[in-house]
């Protein structure tokens, strides 16, 4: 039987299990990437595993998130990361090189290879036909130590593209359409594989926008074929020798198919506070806009900056709009400077921000109170971009640029017609500026490297093995689609604490309930109860490590998002799902729950007694037998160390 693109790549990397949907598969990871906000934890764990040199073909450590450096903490982290990279055989990409996913796409991603990254948008490299998966730091540390990555085999959905995009409609609208159709839960347990005759009309940066934001559907990853378009991108990056053709066989079988006619798409917008609250821009046209942000790993390529410049050329921003851009990489800045796009943006009044995650993750450039902020980023979760009252709308670069000029949300097709602006078309330069001089190679004398740790880098808190029973109060009950930005917020005040679990734990659930931290400690820990898709969003394992530090023992919900579920297991927190979702209604914050260790099984029903109401709640744990052992051992680090003895 023929194979899909995903199956071809996975089959070549399968080291354990069978590729039957839902059953655990072990995948050999060729490449790893980390970024600084998750990287310090990942490398502390890597050090604790005790391997002398990374085992992956290529490991890259990027600095792109914590760039404000308002005191010693972020620079200390960066220095720690650089020392670790030098010592253990990792390429270091320092602050200023750009956003990890954009830079990886330009310089390191290779068709047919596998990549695991401690960032949920690692699937960006799927635009270059990689199986690229986001994971918690510990899973990346284990991959660096040569362990396979184990995950349930996903179902494979074909997103069949026909036609081609109309003027002023772009790749962001494709992924917003996918989100509109399948929602922020629709990709869980799936790979979204793009195919069909429309694929060839999309450039590599277009494809990367789509695979990047596939993360918002909850998908394990997204992938495009490797074709002549891929080859052209690699040629421009002086890496054509790394091209291999990877296309699905004619008789490949998919678990299901989504059909999208690119020609029929129109500019779309995702409203606060979820990326799937998608409507056509024209339905909200006229909404006054306070702020516009161009950039993020979703839309910061040369193509995107050029599209913005095309609309802005010879015009100035509306006086009511504050606009900024974070270009994706040094290469993008150099190209945009050379080609004139950068000057156009400056002339129109756009603020040139650093090449970093920046405003996407609330590191500056927050919206005003109740302000409307149009952003080309991928997430608009409550509080993510600086504070709770900011209303972030997710749009394409074209919608953002036209609206920045108009002062209100506008369909760029209407704007262009009125202003007499011709359609934008982008052709990738034959040869891009290649300058790898700021990638810092690992030391060839690792024994001479001493790792410097600033005072904010706290040792990993130990986690105890599970006792005979779990009991405690429900510390908090939350609803559906709770994100890791709710559980463990980021932003300029909290991100600098990423290397210090006791310090960052003070902010757990802060946007939902300011008393959570004190209550959890006062009660000696307990349970969390939630709805569907609990833990969607980022890969930050701090959303599991910090609650664990506060004594959270189990999380009982209707369903989990993939990466957070794995992070809970890795931190020794028991994930439970209701067998009957209506039981959710009968539990309240403050109820006392209890369950026995001896009742835990990866397949059977687990009885949780609500000691306050007397009810027995039937649950199961959505993890494998191995994962259950990990939880009983008090997390994966304990488990790995015990196996090594
Ligand atoms: C995000 O977009 O939420 C982040 C910040 O990049 C996270 C990683 C982190 O929390 O450090 C992600 O997507 O995994
Ligand atoms: Fe950075 Fe935003 Fe991309 Fe996360 S989503 S990697 S914060 S740019």
XYZ file of C-alpha atoms and ligand atoms in Angstrom:
667
model
C 0.000 0.000 0.000
C 1.239 3.497 -0.788
C 2.486 5.860 1.861
C 1.796 9.448 2.828
C 4.653 11.954 3.235
C 4.379 11.683 7.028
C 4.427 7.882 6.935
C 7.494 7.859 4.704
C 9.476 10.063 7.076
C 8.216 8.320 10.203
C 8.874 4.838 8.817
C 12.514 5.788 8.256
C 12.840 6.880 11.893
C 10.740 4.300 13.693
C 12.676 2.559 16.455
C 9.817 1.115 18.520
C 6.144 0.301 18.158
C 3.864 0.030 15.176
C 2.407 2.845 13.162
C -1.145 2.107 14.242
C -3.045 5.251 15.259
C -3.085 5.706 19.025
C -0.395 3.174 19.890
C 2.978 4.435 21.191
C 5.751 4.833 18.627
C 9.400 5.584 19.344
C 10.857 8.029 16.811
C 14.568 8.676 16.333
C 15.152 12.406 16.312
C 17.825 13.680 13.910
C 17.786 17.266 15.104
C 16.864 19.148 18.275
C 16.203 22.787 18.969
C 15.670 24.746 22.142
C 14.920 28.395 22.832
C 16.060 30.295 25.895
C 12.715 30.415 27.760
C 12.445 26.627 27.832
C 16.125 25.924 27.193
C 17.584 26.552 30.630
C 15.254 23.933 32.133
C 15.939 21.531 29.251
C 19.707 21.812 29.723
C 19.503 21.553 33.528
C 17.684 18.281 32.868
C 20.180 17.268 30.200
C 22.993 17.840 32.688
C 21.103 15.762 35.268
C 20.830 12.867 32.769
C 24.614 12.823 32.682
C 25.586 12.371 29.011
C 28.920 13.790 27.856
C 27.983 14.977 24.393
C 24.709 15.413 22.490
C 23.855 12.384 20.387
C 21.608 14.024 17.768
C 22.938 14.813 14.269
C 22.399 18.492 14.985
C 21.336 20.400 18.095
C 20.802 24.152 18.086
C 20.235 26.395 21.118
C 18.500 29.668 20.207
C 18.124 32.860 22.214
C 15.026 34.701 21.032
C 12.411 34.905 23.811
C 13.879 36.583 26.909
C 15.568 39.509 25.275
C 14.590 42.445 27.477
C 17.474 41.901 29.900
C 16.211 44.456 32.410
C 18.568 42.987 34.987
C 21.123 40.160 35.290
C 18.667 37.261 35.006
C 18.163 36.954 31.245
C 21.804 37.643 30.357
C 22.872 35.083 32.967
C 20.581 32.548 31.331
C 22.016 33.362 27.910
C 25.543 32.891 29.235
C 24.595 29.571 30.825
C 23.088 28.425 27.510
C 26.211 29.443 25.615
C 28.490 27.569 28.021
C 26.315 24.452 27.891
C 26.273 24.591 24.084
C 30.044 24.892 23.894
C 30.581 22.011 26.306
C 28.064 19.489 25.046
C 28.270 19.911 21.275
C 25.391 22.258 20.491
C 25.349 25.081 17.931
C 24.566 28.355 19.744
C 22.414 30.981 18.041
C 22.768 34.098 20.210
C 20.371 36.992 20.716
C 20.134 38.933 17.467
C 20.191 35.962 15.092
C 16.421 35.765 15.054
C 13.392 33.722 15.981
C 14.263 30.041 16.316
C 11.690 28.690 13.851
C 12.458 31.201 11.105
C 16.212 30.754 11.504
C 15.924 26.975 11.592
C 13.884 27.015 8.397
C 16.508 29.149 6.689
C 19.679 27.421 7.781
C 19.078 23.963 9.275
C 15.748 22.323 8.389
C 16.145 19.419 5.934
C 13.494 17.501 4.030
C 12.959 13.967 5.269
C 14.591 14.517 8.658
C 13.029 14.618 12.120
C 13.233 17.490 14.593
C 12.110 17.828 18.192
C 12.042 21.277 19.778
C 11.171 22.683 23.182
C 8.686 25.029 21.602
C 5.202 24.244 20.375
C 5.791 25.926 17.018
C 8.604 23.556 16.065
C 6.283 22.183 13.296
C 7.227 25.313 11.310
C 9.967 23.124 9.785
C 7.191 20.894 8.401
C 7.010 23.560 5.678
C 10.295 22.065 4.514
C 9.029 18.467 4.702
C 10.382 17.564 8.122
C 8.524 15.713 10.828
C 9.054 18.439 13.399
C 7.436 18.062 16.804
C 7.117 20.405 19.784
C 7.712 18.912 23.228
C 8.600 19.745 26.800
C 12.235 20.461 27.669
C 12.810 17.074 29.268
C 11.732 15.210 26.137
C 14.140 17.347 24.130
C 16.895 16.694 26.687
C 16.276 12.962 26.315
C 16.439 13.237 22.521
C 19.769 15.045 22.891
C 20.874 12.116 25.031
C 20.023 9.794 22.134
C 16.667 8.483 23.384
C 13.814 8.119 20.905
C 10.790 10.373 21.353
C 7.746 8.323 22.293
C 4.282 9.569 21.392
C 0.981 8.009 20.332
C 1.002 7.401 16.557
C -1.174 10.172 15.116
C -3.918 9.749 12.553
C -3.031 11.415 9.277
C -5.406 13.962 7.819
C -4.915 15.121 4.249
C -5.564 18.818 3.782
C -6.126 18.805 0.047
C -5.484 22.179 -1.541
C -6.811 23.145 -4.956
C -6.755 26.441 -6.845
C -4.504 29.343 -5.863
C -4.773 32.302 -3.510
C -6.396 35.484 -4.763
C -4.636 38.862 -4.415
C -4.332 40.063 -0.797
C -5.290 36.636 0.540
C -2.306 34.754 1.967
C -1.057 31.695 3.828
C -2.314 33.002 7.172
C -5.837 32.862 5.771
C -5.322 29.204 4.853
C -4.475 28.199 8.400
C -7.187 30.451 9.852
C -9.621 28.610 7.581
C -8.322 25.261 8.894
C -8.819 26.545 12.455
C -12.297 27.808 11.617
C -13.209 24.356 10.390
C -11.560 22.037 12.908
C -11.137 24.327 15.987
C -8.364 24.422 18.568
C -9.080 20.796 19.486
C -9.527 19.348 16.008
C -5.900 18.457 15.395
C -5.255 16.586 18.652
C -3.830 13.138 17.883
C -3.357 14.017 14.205
C -0.785 15.030 11.652
C -2.085 17.538 9.130
C -0.461 16.629 5.820
C -0.906 19.108 2.969
C -1.302 17.847 -0.573
C -3.206 18.389 -3.788
C -2.550 20.578 -6.822
C -2.694 23.831 -4.803
C 0.480 22.988 -2.880
C 2.810 24.037 -5.674
C 1.441 27.581 -5.615
C 2.685 28.065 -2.047
C 6.277 29.127 -1.308
C 8.271 27.628 1.561
C 7.606 30.639 3.858
C 3.872 30.308 3.015
C 3.993 26.628 3.897
C 5.872 27.398 7.097
C 3.179 29.898 8.158
C 0.636 27.114 7.755
C 2.592 24.378 9.546
C 3.585 26.818 12.283
C 0.036 27.649 13.198
C -1.114 24.068 12.819
C 0.052 23.968 16.453
C -3.085 25.937 17.295
C -5.267 23.022 16.177
C -3.502 20.797 18.719
C -2.002 18.663 15.918
C 1.103 16.623 16.674
C 2.619 18.276 13.623
C 1.886 19.449 10.069
C 3.881 18.632 6.972
C 4.192 19.589 3.300
C 5.762 17.478 0.545
C 9.300 18.214 -0.660
C 9.037 19.345 -4.287
C 10.584 21.794 -6.742
C 9.438 24.723 -4.567
C 11.371 23.195 -1.667
C 14.369 22.727 -3.898
C 14.306 26.351 -4.976
C 14.254 27.528 -1.348
C 17.228 25.323 -0.510
C 19.058 26.589 -3.581
C 18.542 30.208 -2.502
C 19.887 29.181 0.917
C 22.906 27.537 -0.799
C 21.776 24.132 0.474
C 20.420 22.506 -2.668
C 22.529 19.406 -1.975
C 20.209 18.727 0.985
C 17.133 18.440 -1.211
C 15.365 15.114 -1.630
C 11.988 14.667 -3.227
C 9.298 13.416 -0.834
C 5.774 13.176 -2.165
C 2.844 10.993 -1.178
C 2.264 7.860 -3.261
C -0.778 7.978 -5.526
C -2.424 5.208 -3.534
C -1.535 6.638 -0.107
C -4.387 6.247 2.378
C -5.390 8.999 4.786
C -7.584 8.757 7.869
C -9.635 11.677 6.609
C -9.566 14.547 4.149
C -10.218 18.283 4.414
C -10.735 19.999 1.053
C -9.758 23.651 0.688
C -10.117 25.596 -2.542
C -7.498 28.318 -2.177
C -9.212 30.440 -4.823
C -12.330 30.711 -2.678
C -10.590 31.986 0.468
C -10.942 35.551 1.651
C -9.081 37.552 4.352
C -9.935 36.165 7.780
C -9.493 37.252 11.386
C -9.433 35.298 14.684
C -11.136 37.219 17.467
C -10.109 37.267 21.132
C -9.367 34.999 22.985
C -8.975 31.865 20.857
C -7.314 31.309 17.467
C -10.375 29.430 16.189
C -12.845 32.298 16.664
C -12.446 33.003 12.975
C -14.704 35.190 10.812
C -14.200 37.020 7.502
C -12.543 40.413 7.998
C -15.420 42.087 6.188
C -17.778 41.099 9.042
C -15.755 43.184 11.482
C -14.698 45.923 9.045
C -14.622 49.338 10.687
C -13.503 48.074 14.126
C -11.182 50.842 15.423
C -7.611 49.616 15.833
C -5.131 50.953 18.420
C -2.104 48.862 17.686
C -0.650 46.680 14.946
C 2.158 44.189 15.357
C 3.895 42.531 12.419
C 6.129 39.546 13.010
C 6.389 36.412 15.196
C 7.473 32.986 14.007
C 4.243 32.774 11.979
C 4.651 35.812 9.758
C 8.102 37.374 9.831
C 9.684 36.111 6.628
C 11.026 38.291 3.835
C 7.848 37.516 1.922
C 5.704 38.865 4.740
C 7.749 42.024 5.298
C 7.689 42.652 1.567
C 3.888 42.252 1.508
C 3.588 44.816 4.299
C 5.992 47.194 2.547
C 4.015 46.841 -0.678
C 0.905 48.226 1.016
C 2.718 50.865 3.093
C 4.900 52.256 0.317
C 4.515 56.036 0.101
C 1.878 56.143 2.870
C 1.936 56.861 6.593
C 0.220 55.031 9.418
C -3.104 56.278 10.715
C -2.423 58.737 13.562
C -4.500 56.514 15.871
C -2.317 53.455 15.303
C 0.951 52.440 16.947
C 2.661 49.805 14.793
C 5.815 47.729 15.207
C 7.599 44.924 13.419
C 9.881 42.135 14.661
C 11.610 40.748 11.570
C 12.194 36.998 11.743
C 15.957 36.782 11.404
C 19.188 38.554 10.570
C 18.833 37.225 7.051
C 15.372 38.774 6.767
C 16.640 42.135 8.073
C 19.593 42.151 5.698
C 17.413 41.258 2.733
C 14.728 43.769 3.690
C 17.389 46.459 4.051
C 18.926 45.612 0.703
C 15.613 45.448 -1.153
C 14.252 48.643 0.421
C 11.333 47.157 2.406
C 12.874 48.192 5.723
C 13.216 51.823 4.641
C 9.604 51.807 3.438
C 8.428 50.628 6.845
C 10.481 53.249 8.688
C 9.210 55.961 6.370
C 5.617 54.979 7.038
C 6.110 55.199 10.801
C 6.411 51.521 11.760
C 8.625 50.939 14.798
C 11.448 48.509 14.098
C 11.566 46.116 17.045
C 14.181 43.472 17.703
C 14.311 40.247 15.754
C 12.786 38.214 18.582
C 9.505 36.862 19.921
C 8.991 40.188 21.670
C 5.440 41.419 21.639
C 4.082 37.993 20.701
C 4.781 36.793 24.211
C 4.167 40.049 26.047
C 7.813 41.111 26.161
C 6.955 44.758 25.620
C 4.581 46.456 23.156
C 1.464 45.614 25.196
C -1.871 46.991 23.959
C -3.557 49.899 25.812
C -6.428 49.248 28.258
C -9.289 47.537 26.388
C -7.203 48.231 23.286
C -7.641 46.449 19.976
C -4.349 45.016 18.779
C -4.099 43.426 15.327
C -1.230 40.975 15.214
C 0.197 38.586 12.676
C 1.063 36.194 15.538
C -0.508 32.792 16.210
C -2.117 33.104 19.667
C -4.530 35.594 21.204
C -5.065 33.962 24.587
C -6.277 35.975 27.550
C -3.461 38.042 29.036
C -0.796 36.640 26.695
C 0.323 39.940 25.211
C 0.784 41.850 28.455
C -2.513 42.164 30.343
C -6.036 40.846 30.469
C -7.908 43.750 28.921
C -5.926 43.842 25.666
C -7.952 42.390 22.777
C -5.725 40.655 20.275
C -7.027 39.804 16.797
C -4.956 37.459 14.622
C -4.619 38.456 10.974
C -2.404 38.177 7.905
C 0.329 40.730 7.145
C -1.894 42.145 4.398
C -4.859 42.749 6.724
C -2.552 44.185 9.389
C -0.891 46.611 6.958
C -4.095 47.870 5.349
C -5.709 48.345 8.762
C -2.647 50.158 10.136
C -3.109 52.704 7.368
C -6.888 52.907 7.666
C -6.996 53.076 11.482
C -9.656 50.395 11.546
C -9.987 46.764 10.516
C -10.328 46.639 6.756
C -10.374 43.995 4.064
C -7.104 44.645 2.179
C -8.850 43.997 -1.142
C -11.211 46.908 -0.515
C -8.419 49.094 0.781
C -6.175 48.362 -2.197
C -8.975 49.017 -4.654
C -9.750 52.393 -3.156
C -6.090 53.377 -2.833
C -5.193 52.055 -6.297
C -2.652 49.532 -5.001
C -1.733 46.721 -7.397
C -1.801 43.087 -6.202
C 1.360 41.955 -4.421
C 3.403 39.112 -5.770
C 6.623 37.853 -4.284
C 9.400 36.003 -5.940
C 12.141 34.587 -3.799
C 15.561 36.008 -4.764
C 17.661 33.412 -6.611
C 20.265 33.788 -3.906
C 19.697 35.092 -0.402
C 22.238 36.727 1.906
C 24.001 33.836 3.583
C 25.963 34.792 6.665
C 26.450 32.071 9.245
C 29.145 33.970 11.096
C 26.933 34.443 14.173
C 26.272 30.768 14.759
C 28.722 29.751 17.444
C 30.129 26.275 16.979
C 30.661 24.025 20.008
C 34.102 23.813 21.546
C 36.505 21.148 20.336
C 38.013 21.129 23.848
C 34.884 20.681 25.974
C 36.908 19.737 29.069
C 38.127 23.347 29.256
C 34.600 24.808 29.478
C 33.261 25.690 32.919
C 29.559 26.350 32.970
C 28.660 29.662 34.604
C 25.325 29.792 36.449
C 23.857 33.093 37.602
C 22.093 33.370 40.964
C 18.659 33.099 39.334
C 19.386 29.623 37.996
C 17.959 27.478 40.766
C 18.551 23.723 40.933
C 15.680 21.488 39.804
C 13.320 20.864 42.729
C 13.272 17.135 43.568
C 9.998 15.258 42.963
C 8.936 12.434 45.277
C 7.618 9.092 44.107
C 3.853 8.620 44.487
C 2.660 7.439 47.921
C -0.034 4.809 48.661
C -2.861 7.229 47.967
C -3.497 10.651 46.551
C -5.802 12.886 48.525
C -6.473 16.555 48.870
C -8.796 19.384 47.944
C -9.801 20.573 44.524
C -7.636 23.684 44.462
C -9.251 25.143 41.362
C -11.960 24.248 38.867
C -11.664 25.715 35.371
C -13.572 25.372 32.079
C -12.735 24.289 28.502
C -9.694 25.269 26.415
C -7.553 26.351 29.346
C -4.173 27.285 27.892
C -0.681 27.109 29.321
C -0.818 30.931 29.282
C -3.588 30.630 31.910
C -1.715 28.017 33.930
C 1.759 29.530 33.786
C 1.633 33.017 32.288
C 4.639 34.502 30.483
C 5.292 38.178 29.709
C 7.995 40.623 30.700
C 7.575 40.183 34.458
C 7.380 36.401 34.608
C 9.545 35.093 31.746
C 12.808 36.112 33.491
C 11.933 33.565 36.202
C 11.965 30.562 33.867
C 15.162 29.154 35.422
C 13.798 29.314 38.942
C 10.802 27.094 39.669
C 10.130 28.292 43.259
C 10.099 31.924 42.049
C 7.961 31.354 38.949
C 5.512 29.179 40.906
C 4.174 32.334 42.592
C 2.451 33.183 39.294
C 0.674 29.899 38.597
C -2.926 30.570 37.448
C -2.451 34.265 38.227
C -4.684 35.452 35.359
C -7.488 33.168 36.541
C -7.195 33.356 40.332
C -4.652 35.584 42.059
C -4.868 33.566 45.320
C -4.008 30.227 43.746
C -0.376 30.099 44.820
C -1.045 30.862 48.496
C -4.057 28.559 48.658
C -2.178 25.639 47.075
C 0.641 25.956 49.591
C -1.725 26.446 52.557
C -3.673 23.302 51.623
C -0.518 21.253 51.100
C -1.323 20.780 47.394
C -4.256 18.899 45.898
C -6.169 18.409 42.630
C -7.063 20.520 39.609
C -10.322 20.028 37.704
C -10.857 21.235 34.141
C -12.880 20.847 30.955
C -11.921 19.823 27.416
C -8.527 20.472 25.774
C -6.837 21.329 29.059
C -3.301 22.696 28.591
C -3.533 23.756 24.953
C -0.896 26.078 23.569
C 2.744 26.191 24.447
C 5.247 23.482 25.294
C 6.392 25.189 28.511
C 6.924 22.427 31.045
C 6.803 25.138 33.705
C 3.004 24.737 33.413
C 3.525 21.302 34.962
C 6.724 21.777 36.995
C 5.444 24.822 38.877
C 2.039 23.327 39.834
C 3.924 20.167 40.906
C 6.136 22.315 43.086
C 2.956 23.734 44.695
C 1.802 20.208 45.475
C -0.607 19.505 42.602
C -0.870 15.709 42.506
C -3.472 15.003 39.835
C -5.402 16.866 37.142
C -8.919 15.635 36.365
C -10.386 16.941 33.100
C -12.574 16.093 30.104
C -9.573 15.923 27.727
C -5.958 17.061 27.435
C -3.812 18.798 24.831
C -0.884 16.597 23.729
C 2.244 18.445 24.882
C 0.856 19.411 28.267
C -0.286 15.850 28.896
C 3.270 14.615 28.262
C 4.674 17.348 30.510
C 2.363 16.320 33.364
C 3.616 12.745 33.059
C 7.231 13.909 32.972
C 6.666 15.873 36.197
C 4.924 13.039 38.011
C 1.448 14.600 38.012
C -1.325 12.056 37.427
C -3.540 13.008 34.440
C -7.109 11.723 34.699
C -10.081 12.058 32.363
C -13.734 11.640 33.317
C -15.317 8.507 31.878
C -18.590 10.396 32.012
C -18.084 14.088 31.257
C -21.228 15.064 33.203
C -19.412 14.176 36.451
C -17.489 17.398 35.879
C -20.587 19.345 36.956
C -20.760 17.679 40.372
C -17.267 18.652 41.534
C -16.591 22.018 43.135
C -13.517 23.821 44.269
C -12.822 22.835 47.889
C -14.232 19.281 47.599
C -11.897 16.610 48.966
C -10.901 13.858 46.516
C -9.082 10.598 47.144
C -7.773 7.703 45.071
C -5.567 4.716 45.771
C -2.282 3.987 44.022
C -3.212 0.289 43.801
C -6.253 1.174 41.666
C -4.185 2.873 38.976
C -4.076 1.067 35.660
C -3.397 2.306 32.123
C -6.448 0.499 30.776
C -9.107 0.100 33.454
C -11.466 2.426 35.307
C -9.979 4.344 38.220
C -12.284 5.227 41.106
C -11.857 8.690 42.570
C -13.907 9.219 45.713
C -15.339 12.647 46.355
C -15.190 12.578 50.149
C -17.223 15.779 50.400
C -20.257 14.477 48.482
C -19.714 10.733 48.859
C -19.845 10.272 45.073
C -17.468 7.898 43.279
C -16.194 9.394 40.038
C -15.128 6.955 37.334
C -11.990 8.054 35.505
C -9.206 6.684 33.359
C -5.690 7.831 32.752
C -4.916 8.598 29.083
C -1.336 7.331 29.289
C 0.600 4.177 28.424
C 1.838 1.569 30.924
C 5.355 3.050 30.691
C 4.037 6.541 31.357
C 2.183 5.296 34.401
C 5.442 3.891 35.751
C 7.038 7.280 35.140
C 4.281 8.972 37.158
C 4.603 6.486 40.022
C 8.364 7.107 40.092
C 7.781 10.852 40.539
C 8.534 11.891 36.974
C 10.757 10.995 34.074
C 14.042 12.199 35.455
C 13.656 9.863 38.469
C 12.577 7.073 36.138
C 15.505 7.530 33.731
C 18.007 7.681 36.569
C 16.579 4.518 38.157
C 16.868 2.680 34.822
C 20.518 3.708 34.481
C 21.489 2.272 37.873
C 4.689 30.452 23.023
O 4.514 30.815 21.872
O 3.764 30.342 23.848
C 6.090 30.116 23.479
C 6.521 31.154 24.436
O 6.962 30.148 22.378
C 6.062 28.710 24.077
C 7.331 28.299 24.696
C 7.537 28.888 26.055
O 6.584 29.030 26.826
O 8.695 29.199 26.361
C 5.667 27.614 23.084
O 5.012 27.888 22.120
O 5.965 26.443 23.329
Fe 8.145 33.166 19.862
Fe 5.617 33.861 19.581
Fe 6.685 32.045 18.009
Fe 6.244 31.438 20.573
S 4.703 31.920 19.037
S 8.107 30.989 19.359
S 6.656 33.420 21.527
S 7.259 34.202 18.116
